[in-house]
Amino acid sequence: MRALAKAAVSMEEKPMAPRSFWKGYLKLSLVTCPVAMAPAQSEKEKIRFHTLNRKTGHRIQSRYIDAVTRKAVDDDDEVKGYPRGDNDYVMLEDEELEAVALESTRTIDIQVFTPKESIDWIWYDTPHFLTPDDEVGEEAYAVIREAMKATGMVGISRLVLYRRERAVMLEPRDKGIILWTLRYGDEVRDEKLYFDAIEDLKLDPKLMALVNRLIEEKTKPWSPEMATDPVQSQLLGIIEAKTKGKPPRGAKADQEKPSNVVNIMDALRQSLGSSPKTSNSKTSNPRPSKR
């Protein structure tokens, strides 16, 4: 009985994987296997608010209003419109929108492979876990995954997700495959527009040595705790206090703005907990010299 109770407890404590929101097929030439997909990100813990009527405490409902007649529009009368002029639109029905790119709604057909390092991080959009959907298809899934691992390649395909056809990248990860939606070409700005104006500077080797030491002292293995949300924690504290009828703690005072660094060498030495060898330091050049 104790063993059964212990097993039941362990089963309850084991976290359950979220349900798949998409099912279809992974295809490479004539090799096909059924797959399922779930989002790799979760917003379950994010605090969400409703808009209320302060006087009654009731929730407020949002409705679409006709911009001209100012009357509420029924759900059945809502339709997508593409602007072609002032107050002139081409109406598109849901059936017409859904008819576009039907072949990619349920099949991830890998047409191209490319080296993973050739796709810059800025193209990555949203990650998803792609898993085999039955035991029969696991071998085909594993073959595609291991082949990508061995060659250092990722697969590129197209898929209808979130009502739009998107380019997607398939990346092997351990025993699974991560499917990344990729940003559209017109969504990524050219970095040269921002970085080309930055001047090339000849940096002092002593400054670089001190910065390298500072980086070494502050280096730690990655942990999800490094990406916690302090604002969310403070909001939860306020909500808990108000639930118990207690006044919430006051907001933190504005942090003092850092002053302009006059001497980089002195600032780095102070950061490392060391001081200049002499009080009359000669390192007074506030900026590295230009080439």
mmCIF file of C-alpha atoms in Angstrom:
data_model
loop_
_atom_site.group_PDB
_atom_site.id
_atom_site.type_symbol
_atom_site.label_atom_id
_atom_site.label_comp_id
_atom_site.label_asym_id
_atom_site.label_seq_id
_atom_site.Cartn_x
_atom_site.Cartn_y
_atom_site.Cartn_z
ATOM 1 C CA MET A 1 0.000 0.000 0.000
ATOM 2 C CA ARG A 2 2.828 2.386 0.886
ATOM 3 C CA ALA A 3 4.478 1.724 -2.481
ATOM 4 C CA LEU A 4 1.223 2.472 -4.283
ATOM 5 C CA ALA A 5 0.738 5.683 -2.295
ATOM 6 C CA LYS A 6 4.315 6.743 -2.974
ATOM 7 C CA ALA A 7 3.882 6.076 -6.695
ATOM 8 C CA ALA A 8 0.660 8.067 -6.714
ATOM 9 C CA VAL A 9 2.387 11.025 -5.046
ATOM 10 C CA SER A 10 5.289 10.925 -7.502
ATOM 11 C CA MET A 11 2.841 10.862 -10.423
ATOM 12 C CA GLU A 12 1.029 13.883 -9.013
ATOM 13 C CA GLU A 13 4.273 15.823 -8.589
ATOM 14 C CA LYS A 14 5.520 15.098 -12.108
ATOM 15 C CA PRO A 15 4.658 18.077 -14.334
ATOM 16 C CA MET A 16 2.445 17.304 -17.308
ATOM 17 C CA ALA A 17 3.416 18.447 -20.794
ATOM 18 C CA PRO A 18 0.908 20.911 -22.257
ATOM 19 C CA ARG A 19 -1.455 19.624 -24.923
ATOM 20 C CA SER A 20 -0.411 19.918 -28.524
ATOM 21 C CA PHE A 21 -2.153 22.743 -30.362
ATOM 22 C CA TRP A 22 -1.230 21.469 -33.839
ATOM 23 C CA LYS A 23 -1.053 17.997 -35.430
ATOM 24 C CA GLY A 24 0.069 17.129 -38.932
ATOM 25 C CA TYR A 25 2.910 15.514 -40.857
ATOM 26 C CA LEU A 26 6.656 15.972 -41.192
ATOM 27 C CA LYS A 27 7.762 15.188 -44.724
ATOM 28 C CA LEU A 28 11.160 14.785 -46.368
ATOM 29 C CA SER A 29 10.855 13.666 -49.980
ATOM 30 C CA LEU A 30 8.947 10.350 -49.732
ATOM 31 C CA VAL A 31 9.520 9.940 -45.976
ATOM 32 C CA THR A 32 6.516 11.055 -43.912
ATOM 33 C CA CYS A 33 5.631 10.756 -40.238
ATOM 34 C CA PRO A 34 2.820 12.149 -38.088
ATOM 35 C CA VAL A 35 3.939 14.866 -35.645
ATOM 36 C CA ALA A 36 2.460 17.073 -32.964
ATOM 37 C CA MET A 37 3.513 20.570 -31.939
ATOM 38 C CA ALA A 38 3.293 22.515 -28.684
ATOM 39 C CA PRO A 39 4.554 26.020 -27.877
ATOM 40 C CA ALA A 40 7.943 26.113 -26.159
ATOM 41 C CA GLN A 41 6.995 29.332 -24.371
ATOM 42 C CA SER A 42 4.436 29.754 -21.605
ATOM 43 C CA GLU A 43 2.564 32.840 -20.460
ATOM 44 C CA LYS A 44 0.583 30.934 -17.835
ATOM 45 C CA GLU A 45 2.321 32.698 -14.947
ATOM 46 C CA LYS A 46 2.008 36.186 -16.430
ATOM 47 C CA ILE A 47 -0.268 38.487 -14.445
ATOM 48 C CA ARG A 48 -3.309 39.541 -16.455
ATOM 49 C CA PHE A 49 -5.845 42.207 -15.560
ATOM 50 C CA HIS A 50 -9.479 42.762 -16.473
ATOM 51 C CA THR A 51 -10.894 46.244 -16.958
ATOM 52 C CA LEU A 52 -13.655 46.912 -14.437
ATOM 53 C CA ASN A 53 -16.308 49.507 -13.778
ATOM 54 C CA ARG A 54 -14.969 51.246 -10.647
ATOM 55 C CA LYS A 55 -18.507 52.054 -9.426
ATOM 56 C CA THR A 56 -19.981 48.535 -9.735
ATOM 57 C CA GLY A 57 -16.894 46.306 -9.764
ATOM 58 C CA HIS A 58 -18.270 44.556 -12.864
ATOM 59 C CA ARG A 59 -16.154 43.652 -15.885
ATOM 60 C CA ILE A 60 -16.356 45.888 -18.940
ATOM 61 C CA GLN A 61 -17.115 44.282 -22.311
ATOM 62 C CA SER A 62 -15.432 45.480 -25.499
ATOM 63 C CA ARG A 63 -17.408 45.664 -28.737
ATOM 64 C CA TYR A 64 -16.599 46.801 -32.247
ATOM 65 C CA ILE A 65 -18.349 50.051 -33.180
ATOM 66 C CA ASP A 66 -19.050 51.257 -36.712
ATOM 67 C CA ALA A 67 -16.827 54.316 -37.200
ATOM 68 C CA VAL A 68 -19.587 56.198 -39.059
ATOM 69 C CA THR A 69 -22.929 55.064 -37.598
ATOM 70 C CA ARG A 70 -21.444 54.593 -34.073
ATOM 71 C CA LYS A 71 -23.603 51.465 -33.689
ATOM 72 C CA ALA A 72 -22.304 48.127 -32.362
ATOM 73 C CA VAL A 73 -21.426 45.559 -35.047
ATOM 74 C CA ASP A 74 -22.574 41.938 -34.708
ATOM 75 C CA ASP A 75 -19.939 39.209 -34.936
ATOM 76 C CA ASP A 76 -21.465 37.861 -38.153
ATOM 77 C CA ASP A 77 -21.062 41.258 -39.827
ATOM 78 C CA GLU A 78 -17.325 41.573 -39.095
ATOM 79 C CA VAL A 79 -15.148 41.060 -42.176
ATOM 80 C CA LYS A 80 -11.506 41.692 -43.091
ATOM 81 C CA GLY A 81 -10.859 44.627 -45.411
ATOM 82 C CA TYR A 82 -7.794 45.670 -47.415
ATOM 83 C CA PRO A 83 -7.543 49.455 -47.908
ATOM 84 C CA ARG A 84 -7.231 50.607 -51.517
ATOM 85 C CA GLY A 85 -8.084 54.262 -50.965
ATOM 86 C CA ASP A 86 -9.694 56.665 -48.509
ATOM 87 C CA ASN A 87 -12.674 54.851 -46.960
ATOM 88 C CA ASP A 88 -12.456 52.304 -49.792
ATOM 89 C CA TYR A 89 -11.762 48.639 -48.972
ATOM 90 C CA VAL A 90 -11.678 45.249 -50.648
ATOM 91 C CA MET A 91 -13.585 42.822 -48.408
ATOM 92 C CA LEU A 92 -12.138 39.331 -47.933
ATOM 93 C CA GLU A 93 -14.202 36.501 -46.443
ATOM 94 C CA ASP A 94 -12.701 33.998 -43.989
ATOM 95 C CA GLU A 95 -13.071 31.221 -46.563
ATOM 96 C CA GLU A 96 -11.018 33.228 -49.071
ATOM 97 C CA LEU A 97 -8.253 33.819 -46.536
ATOM 98 C CA GLU A 98 -8.191 30.176 -45.426
ATOM 99 C CA ALA A 99 -7.979 28.978 -49.036
ATOM 100 C CA VAL A 100 -4.488 30.490 -49.412
ATOM 101 C CA ALA A 101 -1.560 28.069 -49.086
ATOM 102 C CA LEU A 102 -3.709 25.090 -48.059
ATOM 103 C CA GLU A 103 -0.863 22.660 -48.761
ATOM 104 C CA SER A 104 1.119 23.998 -45.815
ATOM 105 C CA THR A 105 -1.669 23.860 -43.242
ATOM 106 C CA ARG A 106 -0.997 20.277 -42.111
ATOM 107 C CA THR A 107 2.300 19.267 -43.708
ATOM 108 C CA ILE A 108 5.817 20.438 -42.864
ATOM 109 C CA ASP A 109 7.506 19.587 -46.148
ATOM 110 C CA ILE A 110 11.271 20.155 -45.802
ATOM 111 C CA GLN A 111 12.450 21.516 -49.141
ATOM 112 C CA VAL A 112 15.818 23.028 -48.182
ATOM 113 C CA PHE A 113 18.614 22.416 -45.675
ATOM 114 C CA THR A 114 21.065 25.091 -44.643
ATOM 115 C CA PRO A 115 23.910 25.382 -42.078
ATOM 116 C CA LYS A 116 22.483 26.460 -38.719
ATOM 117 C CA GLU A 117 25.111 29.170 -38.241
ATOM 118 C CA SER A 118 24.082 30.823 -41.513
ATOM 119 C CA ILE A 119 20.763 31.959 -39.986
ATOM 120 C CA ASP A 120 21.356 34.946 -37.716
ATOM 121 C CA TRP A 121 19.529 35.019 -34.371
ATOM 122 C CA ILE A 122 17.485 38.057 -35.392
ATOM 123 C CA TRP A 123 15.440 35.906 -37.799
ATOM 124 C CA TYR A 124 14.300 33.588 -34.985
ATOM 125 C CA ASP A 125 10.736 34.343 -33.881
ATOM 126 C CA THR A 126 8.770 31.802 -31.800
ATOM 127 C CA PRO A 127 9.955 28.323 -30.700
ATOM 128 C CA HIS A 128 7.781 25.190 -30.621
ATOM 129 C CA PHE A 129 8.398 21.582 -29.579
ATOM 130 C CA LEU A 130 7.841 19.168 -32.483
ATOM 131 C CA THR A 131 7.366 15.535 -31.408
ATOM 132 C CA PRO A 132 6.368 12.251 -33.119
ATOM 133 C CA ASP A 133 2.633 11.601 -32.817
ATOM 134 C CA ASP A 134 2.678 7.799 -32.893
ATOM 135 C CA GLU A 135 5.118 4.915 -32.405
ATOM 136 C CA VAL A 136 5.043 3.934 -36.080
ATOM 137 C CA GLY A 137 6.430 7.317 -37.163
ATOM 138 C CA GLU A 138 9.134 7.559 -34.498
ATOM 139 C CA GLU A 139 11.803 5.910 -36.672
ATOM 140 C CA ALA A 140 11.283 8.313 -39.578
ATOM 141 C CA TYR A 141 11.276 11.233 -37.124
ATOM 142 C CA ALA A 142 14.511 10.015 -35.518
ATOM 143 C CA VAL A 143 16.229 9.502 -38.873
ATOM 144 C CA ILE A 144 15.492 13.074 -39.977
ATOM 145 C CA ARG A 145 16.581 14.448 -36.580
ATOM 146 C CA GLU A 146 19.865 12.503 -36.426
ATOM 147 C CA ALA A 147 20.741 13.313 -40.039
ATOM 148 C CA MET A 148 20.423 17.033 -39.308
ATOM 149 C CA LYS A 149 22.608 16.596 -36.202
ATOM 150 C CA ALA A 150 25.309 14.719 -38.094
ATOM 151 C CA THR A 151 25.498 17.279 -40.887
ATOM 152 C CA GLY A 152 25.072 20.407 -38.743
ATOM 153 C CA MET A 153 22.095 21.422 -40.865
ATOM 154 C CA VAL A 154 18.628 22.761 -40.119
ATOM 155 C CA GLY A 155 15.570 22.233 -42.267
ATOM 156 C CA ILE A 156 13.611 25.079 -43.852
ATOM 157 C CA SER A 157 9.944 24.720 -44.709
ATOM 158 C CA ARG A 158 6.691 26.686 -44.771
ATOM 159 C CA LEU A 159 3.688 26.235 -42.521
ATOM 160 C CA VAL A 160 0.398 27.972 -41.855
ATOM 161 C CA LEU A 161 0.422 29.020 -38.188
ATOM 162 C CA TYR A 162 -1.564 31.708 -36.423
ATOM 163 C CA ARG A 163 -3.563 32.307 -39.632
ATOM 164 C CA ARG A 164 -0.527 33.166 -41.750
ATOM 165 C CA GLU A 165 1.886 31.113 -43.808
ATOM 166 C CA ARG A 166 5.344 31.385 -42.306
ATOM 167 C CA ALA A 167 8.825 30.197 -43.059
ATOM 168 C CA VAL A 168 9.905 27.785 -40.325
ATOM 169 C CA MET A 169 13.235 26.300 -39.270
ATOM 170 C CA LEU A 170 13.592 22.776 -37.845
ATOM 171 C CA GLU A 171 16.481 22.416 -35.401
ATOM 172 C CA PRO A 172 17.459 19.049 -33.835
ATOM 173 C CA ARG A 173 17.688 19.259 -30.035
ATOM 174 C CA ASP A 174 18.542 16.198 -27.897
ATOM 175 C CA LYS A 175 15.826 13.617 -28.655
ATOM 176 C CA GLY A 176 13.496 16.148 -30.231
ATOM 177 C CA ILE A 177 13.148 18.883 -32.837
ATOM 178 C CA ILE A 178 12.582 22.585 -32.186
ATOM 179 C CA LEU A 179 10.456 24.312 -34.814
ATOM 180 C CA TRP A 180 11.138 28.045 -34.985
ATOM 181 C CA THR A 181 8.870 30.371 -36.892
ATOM 182 C CA LEU A 182 11.076 32.832 -38.760
ATOM 183 C CA ARG A 183 10.414 36.529 -39.126
ATOM 184 C CA TYR A 184 9.380 37.851 -42.502
ATOM 185 C CA GLY A 185 12.016 39.589 -44.581
ATOM 186 C CA ASP A 186 10.402 43.016 -44.234
ATOM 187 C CA GLU A 187 10.324 42.673 -40.426
ATOM 188 C CA VAL A 188 14.111 42.604 -39.998
ATOM 189 C CA ARG A 189 15.926 45.915 -40.255
ATOM 190 C CA ASP A 190 19.418 46.226 -41.676
ATOM 191 C CA GLU A 191 21.880 46.483 -38.770
ATOM 192 C CA LYS A 192 24.263 48.550 -40.911
ATOM 193 C CA LEU A 193 21.848 51.482 -40.678
ATOM 194 C CA TYR A 194 22.644 51.638 -36.965
ATOM 195 C CA PHE A 195 26.151 50.247 -36.502
ATOM 196 C CA ASP A 196 28.039 51.702 -39.458
ATOM 197 C CA ALA A 197 28.054 55.183 -37.888
ATOM 198 C CA ILE A 198 29.929 53.928 -34.804
ATOM 199 C CA GLU A 199 33.586 54.951 -35.001
ATOM 200 C CA ASP A 200 36.440 52.435 -34.964
ATOM 201 C CA LEU A 201 38.580 53.126 -31.925
ATOM 202 C CA LYS A 202 42.055 51.933 -31.007
ATOM 203 C CA LEU A 203 41.500 50.539 -27.512
ATOM 204 C CA ASP A 204 44.064 50.662 -24.722
ATOM 205 C CA PRO A 205 45.268 47.076 -23.954
ATOM 206 C CA LYS A 206 45.280 47.926 -20.231
ATOM 207 C CA LEU A 207 41.610 48.870 -20.386
ATOM 208 C CA MET A 208 40.805 45.648 -22.226
ATOM 209 C CA ALA A 209 42.696 43.602 -19.615
ATOM 210 C CA LEU A 210 40.688 45.178 -16.787
ATOM 211 C CA VAL A 211 37.370 44.631 -18.591
ATOM 212 C CA ASN A 212 38.323 41.000 -19.263
ATOM 213 C CA ARG A 213 39.009 40.561 -15.537
ATOM 214 C CA LEU A 214 35.653 42.120 -14.690
ATOM 215 C CA ILE A 215 33.877 39.772 -17.101
ATOM 216 C CA GLU A 216 35.730 36.780 -15.631
ATOM 217 C CA GLU A 217 34.679 37.737 -12.081
ATOM 218 C CA LYS A 218 31.037 38.107 -13.098
ATOM 219 C CA THR A 219 30.846 34.930 -15.208
ATOM 220 C CA LYS A 220 28.304 32.308 -14.034
ATOM 221 C CA PRO A 221 26.592 29.320 -15.662
ATOM 222 C CA TRP A 222 23.256 30.205 -17.220
ATOM 223 C CA SER A 223 20.216 29.788 -14.986
ATOM 224 C CA PRO A 224 16.542 30.631 -15.663
ATOM 225 C CA GLU A 225 16.686 32.721 -12.479
ATOM 226 C CA MET A 226 18.730 35.269 -14.442
ATOM 227 C CA ALA A 227 15.610 36.046 -16.470
ATOM 228 C CA THR A 228 13.092 36.484 -13.642
ATOM 229 C CA ASP A 229 10.620 39.373 -13.748
ATOM 230 C CA PRO A 230 10.982 41.624 -10.657
ATOM 231 C CA VAL A 231 7.985 43.743 -11.687
ATOM 232 C CA GLN A 232 5.744 40.675 -11.671
ATOM 233 C CA SER A 233 6.951 39.752 -8.173
ATOM 234 C CA GLN A 234 6.182 43.262 -6.899
ATOM 235 C CA LEU A 235 2.719 43.155 -8.495
ATOM 236 C CA LEU A 236 2.001 39.819 -6.799
ATOM 237 C CA GLY A 237 3.036 41.377 -3.478
ATOM 238 C CA ILE A 238 0.659 44.300 -3.990
ATOM 239 C CA ILE A 239 -2.198 41.940 -4.964
ATOM 240 C CA GLU A 240 -1.570 39.716 -1.930
ATOM 241 C CA ALA A 241 -1.487 42.703 0.434
ATOM 242 C CA LYS A 242 -4.724 44.151 -0.945
ATOM 243 C CA THR A 243 -6.381 40.703 -0.786
ATOM 244 C CA LYS A 244 -5.586 40.586 2.936
ATOM 245 C CA GLY A 245 -6.813 44.139 3.402
ATOM 246 C CA LYS A 246 -3.354 45.490 4.111
ATOM 247 C CA PRO A 247 -1.901 48.637 2.530
ATOM 248 C CA PRO A 248 0.588 47.736 -0.218
ATOM 249 C CA ARG A 249 4.194 48.578 0.325
ATOM 250 C CA GLY A 250 5.253 51.879 -1.196
ATOM 251 C CA ALA A 251 6.934 51.950 -4.552
ATOM 252 C CA LYS A 252 10.701 51.979 -4.612
ATOM 253 C CA ALA A 253 12.341 55.343 -4.881
ATOM 254 C CA ASP A 254 13.780 56.187 -8.245
ATOM 255 C CA GLN A 255 17.268 54.830 -8.582
ATOM 256 C CA GLU A 256 20.000 57.401 -8.776
ATOM 257 C CA LYS A 257 21.202 57.902 -12.298
ATOM 258 C CA PRO A 258 24.825 56.915 -12.825
ATOM 259 C CA SER A 259 27.145 59.839 -13.220
ATOM 260 C CA ASN A 260 29.277 60.270 -16.328
ATOM 261 C CA VAL A 261 32.471 58.280 -16.151
ATOM 262 C CA VAL A 262 35.394 60.690 -16.215
ATOM 263 C CA ASN A 263 38.173 58.143 -16.049
ATOM 264 C CA ILE A 264 37.506 54.661 -17.426
ATOM 265 C CA MET A 265 40.653 53.188 -15.858
ATOM 266 C CA ASP A 266 39.723 54.406 -12.349
ATOM 267 C CA ALA A 267 36.126 53.218 -12.771
ATOM 268 C CA LEU A 268 37.274 49.734 -13.794
ATOM 269 C CA ARG A 269 39.732 49.510 -10.915
ATOM 270 C CA GLN A 270 37.005 50.496 -8.461
ATOM 271 C CA SER A 271 34.697 47.927 -10.005
ATOM 272 C CA LEU A 272 37.326 45.259 -9.418
ATOM 273 C CA GLY A 273 37.792 46.393 -5.842
ATOM 274 C CA SER A 274 41.291 47.727 -6.434
ATOM 275 C CA SER A 275 42.632 51.258 -6.305
ATOM 276 C CA PRO A 276 45.273 53.065 -8.364
ATOM 277 C CA LYS A 277 48.866 52.445 -7.254
ATOM 278 C CA THR A 278 49.433 56.142 -6.656
ATOM 279 C CA SER A 279 47.083 59.008 -5.957
ATOM 280 C CA ASN A 280 48.635 61.052 -8.786
ATOM 281 C CA SER A 281 47.658 58.601 -11.511
ATOM 282 C CA LYS A 282 48.698 59.612 -15.016
ATOM 283 C CA THR A 283 45.826 57.669 -16.644
ATOM 284 C CA SER A 284 43.585 60.664 -17.130
ATOM 285 C CA ASN A 285 42.615 60.071 -20.748
ATOM 286 C CA PRO A 286 38.809 59.689 -20.526
ATOM 287 C CA ARG A 287 38.410 58.205 -24.016
ATOM 288 C CA PRO A 288 40.397 55.760 -26.066
ATOM 289 C CA SER A 289 42.260 57.420 -28.905
ATOM 290 C CA LYS A 290 41.030 57.184 -32.463
ATOM 291 C CA ARG A 291 42.943 55.380 -35.136
#
